[in-house]
Amino acid sequence: MNRFKASKFRHTEARLPRREAWIGGIRAGSITSCGNHVKASCRWIAFNAEAAGVLGIVPLECKDGGKRTVSQLCCHSDVVTDFDFSPFDQLLLATGSADEMVKVWRLPESGQDMPSNAGLTLGPGGGPVDMLQFHPTADGVLASGAGKRVTIWDVVQQQPLTALGSHEDQLQSLAWKRDGRLLGTSCKDKKLRIFDPRASPTASQSVPGHENNKDSRLLWMGSSDCLISVGFSQMREREVKLWDMRQFSRAMLTVALDTSPGAAIPLYDADTGLLVLAGKGENLLYCFEAAPAQPALTQVTQCRTEGSTRGLAAVPRLALDVMACEVLRILQLTDTALVPVSYLVPRKSVQDFHEDLFPDCAGMLPATGAQAWWAGDSQQVGRVSLHPARRPAETFTSPVIACTQLQAANTGNTGPTDADRSEGSGYSSPSSLASPGSAATSLSASTGPSSGFASSPSQKSLQCILGPSSRFRHAQGRVLHRDTHLTNLRGLSLTTPGECDGFCANHQRVALPLLSAGGQIAVLELSKPGRLPDTAVPTIQNGTAVADLSWDPFDPRRLAVAGEDAKIRLWRIPEGGLRETLQEPEAVLRGHTEKIYSIRFHPVASDLLVSSSYDMTVRIWELSAGQEALCLRGHTDQIFSLAWSPDGKKLATVSKDGRLRLYEPRRSPKPEQEGPGPEGGRGARLVWVCGGDYLLVSGFDSRSERRILLYRAQALPDGPLSVLGLDVAPSTLLPFYDEDTGVVFLTGKGDTRVFLYEVTPEPPYFLECNSFTSSEPHKGFVFLPKTACEVREVEFARALRLGQSTLEPVAFHVPRVKKEYFQDDIYPPTRVWWEPALSGSAWLAGKDRQQCRANMRPADMTPVSEAPKEAPARKFVPASVYLEEKSDEQKKEELLNAMVARLGNRDDPLPQDSFEGVDEDEWD
């Protein structure tokens, strides 16, 4: 395009499809990575699914107008950060993950099962793989970016050709030049670099790019020496820059777009010069025409979509509908659908092939191989016509993983039968991609390093195809009536440490730290809901800022409060609640030398309390004696959380040094086991699950994504069995586990959503249930004992939600039809948590005893398992009805009789006969 000649793409219009053309029924992942989250070849579309380590796979074209089948490819033990299709072999897919591995997969032909094993594995590297891109001219060459380094792989030899350095911070993007000679990168150090990998591992050119270190992208403009970069300015404006590597000292052109915070995903088509931009989390698609010769960047069109963008991909030019003048097709990934957006150039004749719009494009036959390219071969890929009659029909099959498939064939894998394919080749929506819990995200010990998590494709049960589901998947949470709320809460302390839940509650009362000086704590009775008076309420004067607090499970009037002065104070609440300010504690525990993190009462023995502190020790206190009984050591950094096992024999901790530790306090002050914990150092929590055989840990990964990890308690050094990423948020997830139902509730301070998962000891370990969402963020979310639940409403958990100035009860229940019966499958005998099994001194002496269990069934309710079986309603017409059918003559006779009856008797007088007339003489 120049100033005297109008562009042939100036009238390009974006055409949004009808909903029938969407690929729906999916759940896109919410991971944070440098990838585009969706890619397409001429055969398949791959996208990040919600389950960690899983990609959704769907055909690009739908044959015979049928419904597309969404399949899952279980790739990695951690989230898939980026992936790329080979430009030559349309079935070859490379995937990279936070588990530091790169895997190459051969996808099947349409209608066949997804592979359960990768064709080959590259790595592990020096960190999580952030980006991947195949070489544009040589088959078997792959570039991967991890941390500060780019590795160029010979995929056939499974060896790196070279590693490119020079980066001073985290890589943000990489891009091959179309002729395959050079590679460009953008980095968090705000610089753009150009490499000649075959000449030197260091950058041949570098220049300051965008002034903000937020996510930036770099693209080559075909085979020319010009580049496009997208990033943020110092004023946080999104901007696009055009560069010429022959004058790389500064940008040729800078265009500011807007001030939206979402990172922009750029897609450039070198054959048309069209550049499409979309911001993550936004619903606006920009389309520009880039002309480096001017230089100029002219907006062609923009369109607004229905859903927010999670990812963006361009369909290969060989898959375009050229006879409809489709010059570009974009795939927009939203939360629940893939939306194809076509860019069309209006022409009068749509029956002719317009060669000016569709010049010859790069074909699918590679110009060279990996070793030849590395030796200096720079041949270019042959170009082919897009004319339907002259388009080449041959396809290319890369030899990259051919030997691997032969080995798989020799192992006795005879392949799936036709019956297997009909059931195991994927599943129509709603699919298991709609639930992270239904995708197999486990890291079982029997899983090899290159194997996925998919079960055998020959399994024919529907459950194996769709994945197991939780009986609590339809659980519902609701805020109880306003009459049960405590309102007009004033002066709440909303800045309690991250190791503290924010407040604590038992079945009688709640303790709320206040913002006032001196560590004041308000104690409110749950039996007296309503609006609190505007005047001050009686409080506990703790004397120092509150670090954590906890109610004694066996004495509802005793409250333990940990202070920042390294002391633990025990307070006794008068019967009936606080009526005056308490200033003198019942006892003070001294022993820690630094600020205390958290405190927990023993679940089985009375008068036992455990505490963790900044002095890196964990101390167990015997409250009846008012002194320290045991001191556990072995931590090297801040202790995030600790938890007693359900039987009270063991104690688990997770700390900032990235280690998970398991103690048997009565045997040794040193940890019995250690294992790797969450990567991120922002905070973590842990809780015992599945009867005390497993540990569930909530934390962060290196990219601040919140995740949960499941460990086998007897094998902590083996690492997590399963890892599930949830979302990106700053607060630590606080887990609560209901041991009767196996459901774990997860939410954080400042969140509006409570995640629910049923935890099982078998894969896939996490079964997703309905989550609860509130209208405003909560400052704390604490669960009440099981006995607070209303079993007549099938309520299996009850919590207290702390808002800005209110405390609201939230009930979680399971919808059931026969609510008049006691749901004994939901309510097994529960532990008598309110009575200790033994004293603290007996436990310290080595004795163990378990608590009794109580039935929650009311006396006037019958268990649903004993409910009388109802006779099924008859849904067929008995034969007697057909035997008594009337003939056609009988039906005609009945019809005539009915019509005659409506006409009435003809001998009856007409209405006008009863009217009075006029005399004859009146006519004159």
CSV table of C-alpha atoms in Angstrom, one decimal, residues 45-347:
chain,number,residue,atom,x,y,z
A,45,ILE,CA,-7.2,-27.3,16.6
A,46,ALA,CA,-5.5,-27.5,19.9
A,47,PHE,CA,-6.3,-25.4,22.9
A,48,ASN,CA,-5.5,-25.2,26.6
A,49,ALA,CA,-8.2,-27.0,28.6
A,50,GLU,CA,-9.1,-26.2,32.2
A,51,ALA,CA,-7.5,-29.3,33.5
A,52,ALA,CA,-3.8,-29.0,34.3
A,53,GLY,CA,-1.5,-30.7,31.7
A,54,VAL,CA,-4.4,-31.3,29.3
A,55,LEU,CA,-5.0,-30.0,25.8
A,56,GLY,CA,-8.4,-30.0,24.0
A,57,ILE,CA,-8.2,-31.3,20.5
A,58,VAL,CA,-10.9,-30.8,17.9
A,59,PRO,CA,-11.0,-31.1,14.1
A,60,LEU,CA,-10.7,-27.9,12.1
A,61,GLU,CA,-13.3,-28.9,9.6
A,62,CYS,CA,-16.6,-30.7,10.4
A,63,LYS,CA,-17.3,-33.5,7.9
A,64,ASP,CA,-20.8,-34.0,6.5
A,65,GLY,CA,-22.1,-31.2,8.6
A,66,GLY,CA,-22.0,-33.3,11.8
A,67,LYS,CA,-21.0,-32.3,15.3
A,68,ARG,CA,-17.4,-31.8,16.1
A,69,THR,CA,-16.0,-34.2,18.7
A,70,VAL,CA,-13.8,-32.7,21.4
A,71,SER,CA,-11.0,-35.0,22.6
A,72,GLN,CA,-8.5,-34.6,25.3
A,73,LEU,CA,-4.7,-35.1,25.0
A,74,CYS,CA,-3.2,-35.6,28.5
A,75,CYS,CA,0.3,-34.2,27.9
A,76,HIS,CA,2.2,-33.3,31.0
A,77,SER,CA,2.3,-33.5,34.8
A,78,ASP,CA,2.0,-29.7,35.0
A,79,VAL,CA,0.2,-27.0,33.0
A,80,VAL,CA,0.9,-26.8,29.3
A,81,THR,CA,2.4,-23.4,28.7
A,82,ASP,CA,2.8,-23.4,24.9
A,83,PHE,CA,2.4,-25.7,21.9
A,84,ASP,CA,2.9,-25.6,18.2
A,85,PHE,CA,2.0,-27.5,15.1
A,86,SER,CA,4.6,-28.4,12.5
A,87,PRO,CA,4.3,-26.3,9.4
A,88,PHE,CA,4.8,-29.4,7.2
A,89,ASP,CA,3.3,-32.4,9.0
A,90,GLN,CA,-0.2,-31.3,10.0
A,91,LEU,CA,-0.5,-34.1,12.6
A,92,LEU,CA,2.7,-33.3,14.4
A,93,LEU,CA,2.3,-31.3,17.7
A,94,ALA,CA,5.0,-30.1,20.1
A,95,THR,CA,4.0,-29.2,23.7
A,96,GLY,CA,5.9,-27.5,26.4
A,97,SER,CA,5.1,-27.4,30.1
A,98,ALA,CA,6.0,-26.0,33.5
A,99,ASP,CA,7.4,-29.5,34.2
A,100,GLU,CA,10.4,-28.5,32.1
A,101,MET,CA,9.7,-31.1,29.4
A,102,VAL,CA,9.0,-30.7,25.7
A,103,LYS,CA,7.0,-33.5,24.1
A,104,VAL,CA,6.2,-34.2,20.5
A,105,TRP,CA,3.0,-36.0,19.6
A,106,ARG,CA,1.6,-37.5,16.4
A,107,LEU,CA,-2.1,-36.8,16.4
A,108,PRO,CA,-4.3,-39.4,14.7
A,109,GLU,CA,-6.4,-39.2,11.6
A,110,SER,CA,-10.0,-38.1,12.2
A,111,GLY,CA,-12.1,-40.6,14.1
A,112,GLN,CA,-9.2,-42.3,15.8
A,113,ASP,CA,-8.1,-42.3,19.5
A,114,MET,CA,-5.8,-39.7,20.9
A,115,PRO,CA,-2.3,-41.0,21.8
A,116,SER,CA,-1.7,-41.9,25.4
A,117,ASN,CA,2.1,-41.7,25.0
A,118,ALA,CA,4.3,-39.0,23.5
A,119,GLY,CA,6.3,-39.9,20.4
A,120,LEU,CA,9.4,-38.4,22.0
A,121,THR,CA,10.5,-36.3,24.9
A,122,LEU,CA,13.1,-33.5,25.0
A,123,GLY,CA,14.5,-32.3,28.3
A,124,PRO,CA,14.2,-31.6,31.1
A,125,GLY,CA,15.6,-28.1,30.7
A,126,GLY,CA,16.7,-25.6,33.1
A,127,GLY,CA,13.2,-24.3,34.0
A,128,PRO,CA,9.6,-24.3,32.9
A,129,VAL,CA,9.2,-24.2,29.1
A,130,ASP,CA,7.6,-20.8,28.2
A,131,MET,CA,7.4,-20.9,24.4
A,132,LEU,CA,7.8,-23.2,21.4
A,133,GLN,CA,8.0,-22.7,17.6
A,134,PHE,CA,8.9,-25.0,14.8
A,135,HIS,CA,11.4,-23.9,12.1
A,136,PRO,CA,9.7,-22.5,9.0
A,137,THR,CA,11.9,-24.2,6.4
A,138,ALA,CA,13.7,-27.2,8.0
A,139,ASP,CA,11.8,-30.3,9.2
A,140,GLY,CA,12.7,-31.5,12.7
A,141,VAL,CA,14.1,-28.2,14.1
A,142,LEU,CA,12.3,-26.7,17.1
A,143,ALA,CA,13.0,-23.6,19.2
A,144,SER,CA,12.0,-23.6,22.9
A,145,GLY,CA,12.3,-20.8,25.4
A,146,ALA,CA,12.8,-21.4,29.1
A,147,GLY,CA,13.8,-18.7,31.6
A,148,LYS,CA,16.6,-16.7,30.0
A,149,ARG,CA,17.6,-19.2,27.4
A,150,VAL,CA,16.5,-20.3,23.9
A,151,THR,CA,17.3,-23.9,22.9
A,152,ILE,CA,17.4,-25.0,19.3
A,153,TRP,CA,16.6,-28.7,19.1
A,154,ASP,CA,17.3,-31.4,16.5
A,155,VAL,CA,14.1,-33.3,17.2
A,156,VAL,CA,15.1,-36.4,15.3
A,157,GLN,CA,18.3,-36.8,17.3
A,158,GLN,CA,16.6,-35.5,20.5
A,159,GLN,CA,19.6,-33.3,21.1
A,160,PRO,CA,20.1,-29.5,21.3
A,161,LEU,CA,21.9,-27.9,18.4
A,162,THR,CA,22.7,-24.7,20.3
A,163,ALA,CA,21.5,-22.6,23.3
A,164,LEU,CA,21.1,-18.8,22.8
A,165,GLY,CA,21.9,-16.6,25.7
A,166,SER,CA,22.4,-12.9,26.2
A,167,HIS,CA,19.1,-12.4,27.9
A,168,GLU,CA,19.2,-10.6,31.3
A,169,ASP,CA,15.6,-11.5,32.4
A,170,GLN,CA,12.7,-13.7,31.6
A,171,LEU,CA,11.9,-14.4,27.9
A,172,GLN,CA,8.6,-13.2,26.7
A,173,SER,CA,8.5,-14.3,23.0
A,174,LEU,CA,10.5,-15.8,20.2
A,175,ALA,CA,10.0,-15.8,16.4
A,176,TRP,CA,11.7,-17.3,13.4
A,177,LYS,CA,12.2,-15.3,10.3
A,178,ARG,CA,10.3,-16.7,7.4
A,179,ASP,CA,13.4,-17.7,5.5
A,180,GLY,CA,14.7,-19.6,8.6
A,181,ARG,CA,18.0,-17.8,8.9
A,182,LEU,CA,17.4,-15.6,11.9
A,183,LEU,CA,15.5,-15.7,15.2
A,184,GLY,CA,14.2,-12.7,17.2
A,185,THR,CA,13.3,-12.5,20.9
A,186,SER,CA,11.6,-10.1,23.3
A,187,CYS,CA,12.5,-10.1,27.0
A,188,LYS,CA,11.4,-8.8,30.3
A,189,ASP,CA,14.6,-6.6,30.4
A,190,LYS,CA,12.8,-4.4,27.8
A,191,LYS,CA,15.1,-5.4,24.9
A,192,LEU,CA,14.6,-6.9,21.5
A,193,ARG,CA,17.3,-9.2,20.2
A,194,ILE,CA,18.2,-10.8,16.9
A,195,PHE,CA,20.2,-14.1,16.7
A,196,ASP,CA,21.9,-16.0,13.9
A,197,PRO,CA,21.8,-19.4,15.6
A,198,ARG,CA,24.2,-21.0,13.2
A,199,ALA,CA,26.8,-18.3,13.5
A,200,SER,CA,26.9,-17.5,17.3
A,201,PRO,CA,24.9,-18.2,20.5
A,202,THR,CA,25.0,-14.6,21.4
A,203,ALA,CA,22.7,-11.9,19.9
A,204,SER,CA,24.0,-10.2,16.8
A,205,GLN,CA,21.8,-7.1,17.4
A,206,SER,CA,19.8,-5.8,20.4
A,207,VAL,CA,17.8,-2.6,21.0
A,208,PRO,CA,15.6,-1.2,23.8
A,209,GLY,CA,12.0,-2.2,22.8
A,210,HIS,CA,9.1,-1.1,24.9
A,211,GLU,CA,9.6,1.0,28.0
A,212,ASN,CA,7.4,-1.2,30.2
A,213,ASN,CA,8.5,-4.7,31.1
A,214,LYS,CA,4.9,-6.1,30.9
A,215,ASP,CA,4.3,-8.9,28.4
A,216,SER,CA,5.7,-8.0,24.9
A,217,ARG,CA,5.6,-9.9,21.6
A,218,LEU,CA,7.9,-9.9,18.5
A,219,LEU,CA,7.0,-11.0,15.0
A,220,TRP,CA,8.8,-11.0,11.7
A,221,MET,CA,7.1,-9.5,8.7
A,222,GLY,CA,7.6,-12.5,6.4
A,223,SER,CA,11.1,-12.8,4.8
A,224,SER,CA,11.7,-9.1,4.9
A,225,ASP,CA,14.1,-7.4,7.3
A,226,CYS,CA,11.2,-5.8,9.2
A,227,LEU,CA,9.7,-6.8,12.5
A,228,ILE,CA,6.6,-5.9,14.5
A,229,SER,CA,6.6,-5.7,18.3
A,230,VAL,CA,3.6,-5.3,20.6
A,231,GLY,CA,4.0,-4.1,24.2
A,232,PHE,CA,3.3,-1.4,26.7
A,233,SER,CA,4.7,2.2,27.0
A,234,GLN,CA,6.0,3.8,30.2
A,235,MET,CA,2.5,5.2,30.7
A,236,ARG,CA,1.0,1.7,30.4
A,237,GLU,CA,-0.4,2.3,27.0
A,238,ARG,CA,-0.5,-0.6,24.6
A,239,GLU,CA,1.5,0.2,21.5
A,240,VAL,CA,2.7,-1.4,18.2
A,241,LYS,CA,6.2,-0.7,16.8
A,242,LEU,CA,7.6,-1.4,13.3
A,243,TRP,CA,11.4,-2.1,13.1
A,244,ASP,CA,13.9,-2.5,10.4
A,245,MET,CA,16.9,-4.6,11.4
A,246,ARG,CA,19.1,-2.6,9.0
A,247,GLN,CA,18.4,0.4,11.1
A,248,PHE,CA,17.8,-1.3,14.4
A,249,SER,CA,18.7,1.6,16.7
A,250,ARG,CA,15.1,2.9,16.9
A,251,ALA,CA,11.6,2.0,15.7
A,252,MET,CA,10.4,3.2,12.3
A,253,LEU,CA,6.9,3.7,13.6
A,254,THR,CA,5.1,3.7,16.9
A,255,VAL,CA,1.4,3.6,17.2
A,256,ALA,CA,-0.4,3.8,20.5
A,257,LEU,CA,-3.6,1.7,20.7
A,258,ASP,CA,-5.3,2.1,24.1
A,259,THR,CA,-4.8,1.9,27.8
A,260,SER,CA,-6.3,-1.6,28.3
A,261,PRO,CA,-4.4,-3.7,30.8
A,262,GLY,CA,-4.7,-7.0,28.9
A,263,ALA,CA,-1.6,-8.2,27.1
A,264,ALA,CA,-2.1,-8.1,23.3
A,265,ILE,CA,-1.9,-11.2,21.1
A,266,PRO,CA,-0.6,-10.3,17.6
A,267,LEU,CA,-1.1,-12.4,14.5
A,268,TYR,CA,0.5,-11.4,11.2
A,269,ASP,CA,-0.2,-12.8,7.8
A,270,ALA,CA,2.8,-12.1,5.6
A,271,ASP,CA,1.0,-12.8,2.3
A,272,THR,CA,-1.7,-10.1,2.9
A,273,GLY,CA,0.1,-7.8,5.3
A,274,LEU,CA,-2.8,-8.0,7.7
A,275,LEU,CA,-2.1,-7.7,11.5
A,276,VAL,CA,-4.8,-8.8,13.9
A,277,LEU,CA,-4.5,-7.8,17.6
A,278,ALA,CA,-6.7,-8.9,20.5
A,279,GLY,CA,-6.2,-8.3,24.2
A,280,LYS,CA,-6.5,-11.1,26.7
A,281,GLY,CA,-9.7,-10.8,28.6
A,282,GLU,CA,-11.2,-8.4,26.1
A,283,ASN,CA,-13.8,-8.8,23.3
A,284,LEU,CA,-12.4,-6.4,20.7
A,285,LEU,CA,-10.4,-7.6,17.6
A,286,TYR,CA,-8.3,-5.0,15.8
A,287,CYS,CA,-7.2,-5.5,12.1
A,288,PHE,CA,-4.4,-3.4,10.6
A,289,GLU,CA,-2.6,-3.4,7.3
A,290,ALA,CA,1.1,-3.0,7.9
A,291,ALA,CA,3.2,-1.3,5.2
A,292,PRO,CA,6.9,-1.2,6.2
A,293,ALA,CA,7.9,0.7,3.1
A,294,GLN,CA,6.0,3.8,4.1
A,295,PRO,CA,6.2,3.0,7.1
A,296,ALA,CA,2.5,2.9,8.0
A,297,LEU,CA,0.0,1.0,10.1
A,298,THR,CA,-3.5,1.5,8.8
A,299,GLN,CA,-6.6,0.2,10.6
A,300,VAL,CA,-8.7,-1.8,8.3
A,301,THR,CA,-11.5,-2.9,10.6
A,302,GLN,CA,-12.4,-3.9,14.1
A,303,CYS,CA,-15.1,-6.1,15.5
A,304,ARG,CA,-16.6,-6.8,18.9
A,305,THR,CA,-17.2,-10.4,19.8
A,306,GLU,CA,-19.6,-11.8,22.4
A,307,GLY,CA,-17.0,-13.6,24.6
A,308,SER,CA,-13.8,-12.4,26.1
A,309,THR,CA,-10.6,-13.6,24.5
A,310,ARG,CA,-8.6,-16.3,26.2
A,311,GLY,CA,-6.4,-17.1,23.2
A,312,LEU,CA,-6.1,-16.4,19.5
A,313,ALA,CA,-4.8,-18.4,16.5
A,314,ALA,CA,-4.7,-18.0,12.7
A,315,VAL,CA,-5.8,-20.8,10.4
A,316,PRO,CA,-3.2,-21.8,7.8
A,317,ARG,CA,-3.8,-20.2,4.4
A,318,LEU,CA,-4.2,-23.6,2.7
A,319,ALA,CA,-7.3,-24.2,4.8
A,320,LEU,CA,-9.1,-20.9,3.8
A,321,ASP,CA,-12.2,-20.7,1.7
A,322,VAL,CA,-10.6,-18.8,-1.2
A,323,MET,CA,-13.7,-19.0,-3.4
A,324,ALA,CA,-15.6,-17.0,-0.8
A,325,CYS,CA,-12.7,-14.4,-0.8
A,326,GLU,CA,-11.7,-15.3,2.7
A,327,VAL,CA,-8.2,-13.8,3.1
A,328,LEU,CA,-7.8,-14.6,6.8
A,329,ARG,CA,-9.5,-16.7,9.4
A,330,ILE,CA,-9.0,-16.2,13.2
A,331,LEU,CA,-9.9,-18.6,15.9
A,332,GLN,CA,-10.9,-16.9,19.1
A,333,LEU,CA,-10.8,-19.0,22.3
A,334,THR,CA,-13.3,-17.9,24.9
A,335,ASP,CA,-14.3,-19.5,28.2
A,336,THR,CA,-16.7,-21.9,26.7
A,337,ALA,CA,-16.3,-21.9,22.9
A,338,LEU,CA,-14.0,-21.5,19.9
A,339,VAL,CA,-15.3,-18.8,17.6
A,340,PRO,CA,-14.0,-18.7,14.0
A,341,VAL,CA,-13.9,-15.1,12.7
A,342,SER,CA,-13.5,-14.8,8.9
A,343,TYR,CA,-12.0,-11.8,7.2
A,344,LEU,CA,-13.5,-11.3,3.7
A,345,VAL,CA,-12.8,-9.0,0.9
A,346,PRO,CA,-16.1,-8.1,-0.9
A,347,ARG,CA,-15.9,-8.8,-4.7
